[in-house]
């Protein structure tokens, strides 16, 4: 706590600006808290960009999975960490967009308690199901889900996660309530979808490409206006007759509030270099990730984007009639 206060005071006095400490940063490994299980979309994105950022920073980026409460446990821990650039977080549309509307007692404010570093990847949402789920296409899916809602299990990564909120949108539009099964992330949820223990999920594309291509799960639609080059055979929700269901997610790097500006700038630069690195880009694109470009890479853009996301998700969640945790 004392260290946190001293760092904050130093930052406020501008002692970091151009100073030796900032120039030397980082002198030891940097931890990135991923608030979901290993192997899921947020973890995969953190590891892909982190690997390249490590090279630029000359220090290892260590991913720490701190799971629970739809990602809000890990982000709470990160928000309260010493703001010295050695603890960062990979947040996303759930933790920094939907969470305030679902957790009235949330211990962080996505719009105030962070230094936004930059967007790491956009992640289109797909409606997927276990491979022997009966409907053949999206039209049949809609009819089947409406007729069999009480028998259907829907996997998600906890209240306010992307998979929870984006399926909330879907089930609200369809006028159904499914049985929800919460996991520590959609990595483990996907394992159960492949194993047939759960019926369906709304999930980020980067978690799904391999299993869809391999026929281990069924993809009904991608909820973006255009198909993804990573999954060219999967129709859009518009094509499939459900144009009102369009939603995308994103993952982004954040530092705790009062992390010195030169440190944040160094991290932003390393992230941007990672997104320009041909190997890193290819890995993200092959998984269907959308690589932020130009202005979208700035911390200022991310800060404004988070405000807009919090404002966007609040009425959607209220309309769905979900009571906060
Ligand atoms: C994860 O990494 O497991 C996800 O980002 C979970 C989610 O928000 O659906």
PDB file of N, CA, C and O in Angstrom, residues 217-245:
ATOM      1  N   UNK A 217     -17.465 -28.904 -33.256  1.00  0.00           N
ATOM      2  CA  UNK A 217     -18.659 -28.155 -32.823  1.00  0.00           C
ATOM      3  C   UNK A 217     -19.326 -27.593 -34.079  1.00  0.00           C
ATOM      4  O   UNK A 217     -18.717 -27.550 -35.147  1.00  0.00           O
ATOM      5  N   UNK A 218     -20.600 -27.152 -33.902  1.00  0.00           N
ATOM      6  CA  UNK A 218     -21.345 -26.585 -35.025  1.00  0.00           C
ATOM      7  C   UNK A 218     -21.379 -25.069 -34.893  1.00  0.00           C
ATOM      8  O   UNK A 218     -21.621 -24.568 -33.788  1.00  0.00           O
ATOM      9  N   UNK A 219     -21.155 -24.352 -35.982  1.00  0.00           N
ATOM     10  CA  UNK A 219     -21.287 -22.891 -35.945  1.00  0.00           C
ATOM     11  C   UNK A 219     -22.538 -22.508 -36.716  1.00  0.00           C
ATOM     12  O   UNK A 219     -22.681 -22.876 -37.883  1.00  0.00           O
ATOM     13  N   UNK A 220     -23.458 -21.787 -36.066  1.00  0.00           N
ATOM     14  CA  UNK A 220     -24.692 -21.380 -36.753  1.00  0.00           C
ATOM     15  C   UNK A 220     -24.546 -20.051 -37.460  1.00  0.00           C
ATOM     16  O   UNK A 220     -25.112 -19.856 -38.526  1.00  0.00           O
ATOM     17  N   UNK A 221     -23.789 -19.134 -36.861  1.00  0.00           N
ATOM     18  CA  UNK A 221     -23.634 -17.821 -37.505  1.00  0.00           C
ATOM     19  C   UNK A 221     -22.573 -17.014 -36.786  1.00  0.00           C
ATOM     20  O   UNK A 221     -22.284 -17.234 -35.605  1.00  0.00           O
ATOM     21  N   UNK A 222     -22.022 -16.066 -37.525  1.00  0.00           N
ATOM     22  CA  UNK A 222     -21.141 -15.065 -36.935  1.00  0.00           C
ATOM     23  C   UNK A 222     -21.959 -13.770 -36.875  1.00  0.00           C
ATOM     24  O   UNK A 222     -22.640 -13.415 -37.843  1.00  0.00           O
ATOM     25  N   UNK A 223     -21.884 -13.099 -35.718  1.00  0.00           N
ATOM     26  CA  UNK A 223     -22.787 -11.958 -35.477  1.00  0.00           C
ATOM     27  C   UNK A 223     -22.194 -10.630 -35.927  1.00  0.00           C
ATOM     28  O   UNK A 223     -22.312  -9.613 -35.251  1.00  0.00           O
ATOM     29  N   UNK A 224     -21.522 -10.644 -37.076  1.00  0.00           N
ATOM     30  CA  UNK A 224     -20.961  -9.407 -37.636  1.00  0.00           C
ATOM     31  C   UNK A 224     -21.588  -9.188 -39.016  1.00  0.00           C
ATOM     32  O   UNK A 224     -22.090 -10.138 -39.622  1.00  0.00           O
ATOM     33  N   UNK A 225     -21.544  -7.954 -39.527  1.00  0.00           N
ATOM     34  CA  UNK A 225     -22.178  -7.695 -40.830  1.00  0.00           C
ATOM     35  C   UNK A 225     -21.552  -8.502 -41.973  1.00  0.00           C
ATOM     36  O   UNK A 225     -22.231  -8.854 -42.922  1.00  0.00           O
ATOM     37  N   UNK A 226     -20.244  -8.809 -41.861  1.00  0.00           N
ATOM     38  CA  UNK A 226     -19.594  -9.580 -42.928  1.00  0.00           C
ATOM     39  C   UNK A 226     -19.000 -10.866 -42.354  1.00  0.00           C
ATOM     40  O   UNK A 226     -18.685 -10.935 -41.163  1.00  0.00           O
ATOM     41  N   UNK A 227     -18.815 -11.857 -43.205  1.00  0.00           N
ATOM     42  CA  UNK A 227     -18.181 -13.110 -42.772  1.00  0.00           C
ATOM     43  C   UNK A 227     -16.733 -12.857 -42.384  1.00  0.00           C
ATOM     44  O   UNK A 227     -16.124 -11.883 -42.823  1.00  0.00           O
ATOM     45  N   UNK A 228     -16.164 -13.769 -41.616  1.00  0.00           N
ATOM     46  CA  UNK A 228     -14.764 -13.643 -41.222  1.00  0.00           C
ATOM     47  C   UNK A 228     -13.891 -14.400 -42.213  1.00  0.00           C
ATOM     48  O   UNK A 228     -14.200 -15.550 -42.556  1.00  0.00           O
ATOM     49  N   UNK A 229     -12.775 -13.793 -42.651  1.00  0.00           N
ATOM     50  CA  UNK A 229     -11.851 -14.526 -43.533  1.00  0.00           C
ATOM     51  C   UNK A 229     -11.324 -15.798 -42.869  1.00  0.00           C
ATOM     52  O   UNK A 229     -10.931 -16.738 -43.557  1.00  0.00           O
ATOM     53  N   UNK A 230     -11.336 -15.856 -41.546  1.00  0.00           N
ATOM     54  CA  UNK A 230     -10.844 -17.050 -40.851  1.00  0.00           C
ATOM     55  C   UNK A 230     -11.844 -18.207 -40.922  1.00  0.00           C
ATOM     56  O   UNK A 230     -11.467 -19.367 -40.764  1.00  0.00           O
ATOM     57  N   UNK A 231     -13.126 -17.867 -41.149  1.00  0.00           N
ATOM     58  CA  UNK A 231     -14.177 -18.892 -41.216  1.00  0.00           C
ATOM     59  C   UNK A 231     -15.129 -18.533 -42.365  1.00  0.00           C
ATOM     60  O   UNK A 231     -16.302 -18.209 -42.142  1.00  0.00           O
ATOM     61  N   UNK A 232     -14.615 -18.589 -43.591  1.00  0.00           N
ATOM     62  CA  UNK A 232     -15.420 -18.073 -44.709  1.00  0.00           C
ATOM     63  C   UNK A 232     -16.717 -18.834 -44.958  1.00  0.00           C
ATOM     64  O   UNK A 232     -17.625 -18.313 -45.610  1.00  0.00           O
ATOM     65  N   UNK A 233     -16.823 -20.062 -44.437  1.00  0.00           N
ATOM     66  CA  UNK A 233     -18.045 -20.843 -44.680  1.00  0.00           C
ATOM     67  C   UNK A 233     -19.151 -20.573 -43.668  1.00  0.00           C
ATOM     68  O   UNK A 233     -20.267 -21.071 -43.811  1.00  0.00           O
ATOM     69  N   UNK A 234     -18.837 -19.810 -42.625  1.00  0.00           N
ATOM     70  CA  UNK A 234     -19.864 -19.565 -41.596  1.00  0.00           C
ATOM     71  C   UNK A 234     -20.659 -18.317 -41.981  1.00  0.00           C
ATOM     72  O   UNK A 234     -20.101 -17.226 -42.113  1.00  0.00           O
ATOM     73  N   UNK A 235     -21.986 -18.459 -42.175  1.00  0.00           N
ATOM     74  CA  UNK A 235     -22.795 -17.310 -42.585  1.00  0.00           C
ATOM     75  C   UNK A 235     -22.959 -16.280 -41.463  1.00  0.00           C
ATOM     76  O   UNK A 235     -22.790 -16.609 -40.286  1.00  0.00           O
ATOM     77  N   UNK A 236     -23.290 -15.071 -41.851  1.00  0.00           N
ATOM     78  CA  UNK A 236     -23.560 -14.032 -40.848  1.00  0.00           C
ATOM     79  C   UNK A 236     -24.995 -14.199 -40.326  1.00  0.00           C
ATOM     80  O   UNK A 236     -25.823 -14.872 -40.957  1.00  0.00           O
ATOM     81  N   UNK A 237     -25.265 -13.540 -39.213  1.00  0.00           N
ATOM     82  CA  UNK A 237     -26.637 -13.578 -38.680  1.00  0.00           C
ATOM     83  C   UNK A 237     -27.605 -12.906 -39.657  1.00  0.00           C
ATOM     84  O   UNK A 237     -28.760 -13.312 -39.762  1.00  0.00           O
ATOM     85  N   UNK A 238     -27.130 -11.900 -40.410  1.00  0.00           N
ATOM     86  CA  UNK A 238     -27.975 -11.252 -41.438  1.00  0.00           C
ATOM     87  C   UNK A 238     -28.375 -12.261 -42.494  1.00  0.00           C
ATOM     88  O   UNK A 238     -29.530 -12.369 -42.861  1.00  0.00           O
ATOM     89  N   UNK A 239     -27.376 -12.991 -42.973  1.00  0.00           N
ATOM     90  CA  UNK A 239     -27.652 -14.009 -44.002  1.00  0.00           C
ATOM     91  C   UNK A 239     -28.582 -15.083 -43.457  1.00  0.00           C
ATOM     92  O   UNK A 239     -29.412 -15.625 -44.176  1.00  0.00           O
ATOM     93  N   UNK A 240     -28.422 -15.389 -42.186  1.00  0.00           N
ATOM     94  CA  UNK A 240     -29.184 -16.486 -41.586  1.00  0.00           C
ATOM     95  C   UNK A 240     -30.577 -16.088 -41.117  1.00  0.00           C
ATOM     96  O   UNK A 240     -31.318 -16.922 -40.590  1.00  0.00           O
ATOM     97  N   UNK A 241     -30.953 -14.817 -41.298  1.00  0.00           N
ATOM     98  CA  UNK A 241     -32.312 -14.392 -40.956  1.00  0.00           C
ATOM     99  C   UNK A 241     -32.460 -13.832 -39.553  1.00  0.00           C
ATOM    100  O   UNK A 241     -33.588 -13.726 -39.054  1.00  0.00           O
ATOM    101  N   UNK A 242     -31.347 -13.472 -38.913  1.00  0.00           N
ATOM    102  CA  UNK A 242     -31.444 -12.881 -37.574  1.00  0.00           C
ATOM    103  C   UNK A 242     -30.603 -11.587 -37.539  1.00  0.00           C
ATOM    104  O   UNK A 242     -29.664 -11.451 -36.741  1.00  0.00           O
ATOM    105  N   UNK A 243     -30.960 -10.613 -38.392  1.00  0.00           N
ATOM    106  CA  UNK A 243     -30.089  -9.433 -38.536  1.00  0.00           C
ATOM    107  C   UNK A 243     -30.004  -8.594 -37.274  1.00  0.00           C
ATOM    108  O   UNK A 243     -29.035  -7.850 -37.091  1.00  0.00           O
ATOM    109  N   UNK A 244     -30.994  -8.719 -36.392  1.00  0.00           N
ATOM    110  CA  UNK A 244     -30.967  -7.898 -35.165  1.00  0.00           C
ATOM    111  C   UNK A 244     -29.888  -8.380 -34.191  1.00  0.00           C
ATOM    112  O   UNK A 244     -29.507  -7.663 -33.274  1.00  0.00           O
ATOM    113  N   UNK A 245     -29.387  -9.586 -34.401  1.00  0.00           N
ATOM    114  CA  UNK A 245     -28.332 -10.074 -33.503  1.00  0.00           C
ATOM    115  C   UNK A 245     -26.963  -9.828 -34.125  1.00  0.00           C
ATOM    116  O   UNK A 245     -26.425 -10.646 -34.868  1.00  0.00           O
TER     117      UNK A 245
END
